[in-house]
Coordinates of C-alpha atoms and ligand atoms in Angstrom, one line a residue:
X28 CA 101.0 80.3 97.3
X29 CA 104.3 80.2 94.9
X30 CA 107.4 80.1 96.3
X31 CA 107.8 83.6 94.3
X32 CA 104.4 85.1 96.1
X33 CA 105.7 83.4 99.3
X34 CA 109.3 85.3 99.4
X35 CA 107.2 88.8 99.4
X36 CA 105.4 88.1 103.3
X37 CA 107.8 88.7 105.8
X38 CA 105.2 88.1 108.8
X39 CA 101.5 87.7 109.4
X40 CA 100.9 90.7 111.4
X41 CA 97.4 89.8 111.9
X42 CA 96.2 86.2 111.4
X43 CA 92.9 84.9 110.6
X44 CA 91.2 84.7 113.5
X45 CA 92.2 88.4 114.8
X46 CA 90.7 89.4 112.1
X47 CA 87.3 87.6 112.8
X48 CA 86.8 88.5 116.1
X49 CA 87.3 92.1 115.5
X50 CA 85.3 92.2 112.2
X51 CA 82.2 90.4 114.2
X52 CA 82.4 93.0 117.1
X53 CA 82.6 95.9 114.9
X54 CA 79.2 93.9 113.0
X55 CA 77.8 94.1 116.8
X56 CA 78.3 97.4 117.2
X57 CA 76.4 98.9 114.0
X58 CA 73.9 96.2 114.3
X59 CA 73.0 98.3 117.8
X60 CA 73.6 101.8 116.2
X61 CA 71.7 101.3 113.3
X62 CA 68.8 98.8 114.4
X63 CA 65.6 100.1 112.6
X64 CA 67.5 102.4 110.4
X65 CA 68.1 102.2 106.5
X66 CA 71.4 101.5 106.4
X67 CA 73.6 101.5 103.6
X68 CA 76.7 100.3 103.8
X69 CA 79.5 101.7 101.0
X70 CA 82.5 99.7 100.2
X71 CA 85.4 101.3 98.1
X72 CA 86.9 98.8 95.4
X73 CA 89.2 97.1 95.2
X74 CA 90.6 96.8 98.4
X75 CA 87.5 96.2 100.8
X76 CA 85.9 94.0 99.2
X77 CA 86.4 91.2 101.2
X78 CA 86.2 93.2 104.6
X79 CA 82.9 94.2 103.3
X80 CA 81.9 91.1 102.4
X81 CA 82.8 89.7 106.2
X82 CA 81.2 93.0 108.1
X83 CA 77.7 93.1 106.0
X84 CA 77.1 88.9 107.2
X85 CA 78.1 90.2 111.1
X86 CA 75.4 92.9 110.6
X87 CA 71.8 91.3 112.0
X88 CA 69.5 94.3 111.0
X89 CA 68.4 94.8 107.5
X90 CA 71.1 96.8 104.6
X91 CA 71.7 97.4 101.9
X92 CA 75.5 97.5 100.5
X93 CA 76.7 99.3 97.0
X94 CA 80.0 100.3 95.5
X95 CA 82.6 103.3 94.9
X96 CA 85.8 102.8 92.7
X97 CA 88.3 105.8 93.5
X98 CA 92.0 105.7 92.3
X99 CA 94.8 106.9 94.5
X100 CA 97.6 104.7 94.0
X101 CA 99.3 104.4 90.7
X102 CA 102.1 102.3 91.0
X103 CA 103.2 99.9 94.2
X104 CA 104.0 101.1 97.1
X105 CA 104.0 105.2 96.7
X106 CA 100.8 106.9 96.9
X107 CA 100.5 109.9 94.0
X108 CA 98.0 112.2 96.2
X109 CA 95.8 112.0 93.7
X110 CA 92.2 110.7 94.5
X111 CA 89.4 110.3 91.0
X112 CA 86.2 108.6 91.5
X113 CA 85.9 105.8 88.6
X114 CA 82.8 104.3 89.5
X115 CA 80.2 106.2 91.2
X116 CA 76.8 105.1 93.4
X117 CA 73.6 104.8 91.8
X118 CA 71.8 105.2 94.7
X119 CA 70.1 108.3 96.2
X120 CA 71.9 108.6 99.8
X121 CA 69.8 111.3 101.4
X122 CA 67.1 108.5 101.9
X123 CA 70.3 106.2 103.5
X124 CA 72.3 105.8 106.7
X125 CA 76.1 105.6 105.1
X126 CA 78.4 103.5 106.6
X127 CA 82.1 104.0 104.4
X128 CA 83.8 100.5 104.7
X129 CA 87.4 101.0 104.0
X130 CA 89.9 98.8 104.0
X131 CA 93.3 100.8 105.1
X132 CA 93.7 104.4 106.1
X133 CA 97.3 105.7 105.0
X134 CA 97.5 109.5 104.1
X135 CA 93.9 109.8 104.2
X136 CA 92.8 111.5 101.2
X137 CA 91.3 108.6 99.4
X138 CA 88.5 108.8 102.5
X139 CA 88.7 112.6 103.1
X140 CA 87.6 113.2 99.3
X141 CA 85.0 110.3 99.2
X142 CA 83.6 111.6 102.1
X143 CA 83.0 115.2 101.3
X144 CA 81.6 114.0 98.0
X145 CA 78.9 111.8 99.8
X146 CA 78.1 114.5 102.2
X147 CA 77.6 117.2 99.6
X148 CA 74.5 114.3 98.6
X149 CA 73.3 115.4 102.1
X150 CA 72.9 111.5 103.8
X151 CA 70.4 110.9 106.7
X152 CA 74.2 110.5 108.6
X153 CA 78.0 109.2 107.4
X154 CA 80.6 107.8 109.0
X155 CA 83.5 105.6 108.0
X156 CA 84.7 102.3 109.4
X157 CA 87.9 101.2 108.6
X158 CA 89.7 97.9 108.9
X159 CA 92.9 99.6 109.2
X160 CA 94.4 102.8 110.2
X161 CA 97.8 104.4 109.4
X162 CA 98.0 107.5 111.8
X163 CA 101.4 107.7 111.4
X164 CA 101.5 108.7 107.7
X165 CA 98.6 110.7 107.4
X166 CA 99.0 114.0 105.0
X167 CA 95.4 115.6 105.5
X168 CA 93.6 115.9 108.8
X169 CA 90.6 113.1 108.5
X170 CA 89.7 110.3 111.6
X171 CA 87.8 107.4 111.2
X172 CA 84.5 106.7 113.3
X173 CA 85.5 103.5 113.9
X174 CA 88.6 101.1 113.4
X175 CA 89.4 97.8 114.0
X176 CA 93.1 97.1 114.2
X177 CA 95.9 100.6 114.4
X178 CA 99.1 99.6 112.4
X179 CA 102.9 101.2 111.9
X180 CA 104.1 102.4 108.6
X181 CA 104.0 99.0 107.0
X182 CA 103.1 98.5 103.6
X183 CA 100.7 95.6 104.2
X184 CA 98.8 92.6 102.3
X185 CA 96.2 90.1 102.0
X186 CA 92.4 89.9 103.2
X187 CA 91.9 92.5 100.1
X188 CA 94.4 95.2 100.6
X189 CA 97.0 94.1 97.3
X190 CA 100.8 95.3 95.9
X191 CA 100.6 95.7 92.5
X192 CA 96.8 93.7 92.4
X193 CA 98.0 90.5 94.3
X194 CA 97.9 89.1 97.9
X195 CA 94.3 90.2 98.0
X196 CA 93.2 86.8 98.5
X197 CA 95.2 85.8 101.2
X198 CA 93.2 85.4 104.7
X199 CA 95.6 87.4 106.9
X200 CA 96.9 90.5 106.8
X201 CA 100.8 90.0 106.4
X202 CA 103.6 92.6 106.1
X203 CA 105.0 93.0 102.4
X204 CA 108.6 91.9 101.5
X205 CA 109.7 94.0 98.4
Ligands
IMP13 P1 95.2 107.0 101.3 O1 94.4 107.9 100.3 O2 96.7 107.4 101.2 O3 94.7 107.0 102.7 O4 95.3 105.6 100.7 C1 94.2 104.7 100.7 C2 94.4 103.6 99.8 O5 95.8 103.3 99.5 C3 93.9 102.3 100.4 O6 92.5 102.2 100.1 C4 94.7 101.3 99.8 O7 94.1 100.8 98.5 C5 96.0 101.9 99.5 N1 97.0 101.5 100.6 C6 97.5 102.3 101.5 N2 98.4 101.7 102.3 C7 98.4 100.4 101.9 C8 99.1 99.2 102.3 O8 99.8 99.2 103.3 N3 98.9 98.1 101.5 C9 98.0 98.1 100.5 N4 97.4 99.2 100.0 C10 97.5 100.3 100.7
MG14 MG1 91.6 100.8 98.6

């Protein structure tokens, strides 16, 4: 990291290995729930892309993963309200399990409006996983299934989740500096 990138990360708020423990439990779990189902499992690009990548290798049954592309947040740090869907599934859901992998939860309508979408497509079941979860800020009534790690109102980065498209490769989740 450059001194530049470096003066942005006030503190790791959850380190590396946090991260994998909870990521291989929650792996564990649908493992369990799913065993001899078709799962699919549905990640939402960018930002969990690499949580996705970590849950679907802690996952021991058979699935299958594909991707969304939805666009909430236009500039830094302040969310528009706005959600648009700019890559859609190929797939033909009814036939699937759907697991949503998301990476953060903030005012929840990025997740509330993918969800109703993929329900409308009338899925065998749905629910949504999320690496993160923002209750405090949330604008619309919408509750994860599962997720791993509940955080304040921090504007957060690394292990995918970006500000202005960097810090997604970092391996810890660290608390943003503006
Ligand atoms: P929501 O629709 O307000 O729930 O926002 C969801 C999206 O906003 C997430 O998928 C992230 O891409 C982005 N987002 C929300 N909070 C953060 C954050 O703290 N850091 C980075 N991205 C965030
Ligand atoms: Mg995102």
């Amino acid at each position: 990291m450059t001194a530049e990138h470096e003066k942005h990360i006030k503190r790791i708020l959850i380190s590396e290995e946090e991260i994998r423990e909870k990521v291989a439990w929650a792996g564990r779990q649908l493992s369990r729930e799913y065993e001899g189902k078709p799962l699919l499992l549905v990640s939402i690009l960018n930002g969990a892309f690499v949580f996705l990548a970590d849950l679907c290798r802690e996952i021991s049954e058979p699935c299958e993963i594909a991707f969304l592309r939805t666009k909430s947040y236009f500039a830094q740090t302040v969310s528009s309200g706005e959600v648009s869907f700019l890559l859609d599934l190929e797939e033909d859901i009814s036939k699937y399990h759907v697991v949503i992998a998301e990476d953060i939860i903030d005012s929840g309508r990025t997740l509330k409006a993918v969800a109703e979408k993929l329900r409308q497509r009338n899925p065998l079941s749905l629910r949504v996983v999320t690496l993160l979860d923002k209750p405090s800020r949330r604008a619309v009534d919408f509750k994860a299934d599962m997720s791993l790690f509940t955080i304040p109102d921090y504007f957060v980065v690394g292990y995918g989740l970006d500000c202005g498209e960097q810090f997604r490769n970092l391996k810890y989740i660290a608390e943003y500096q503006p």
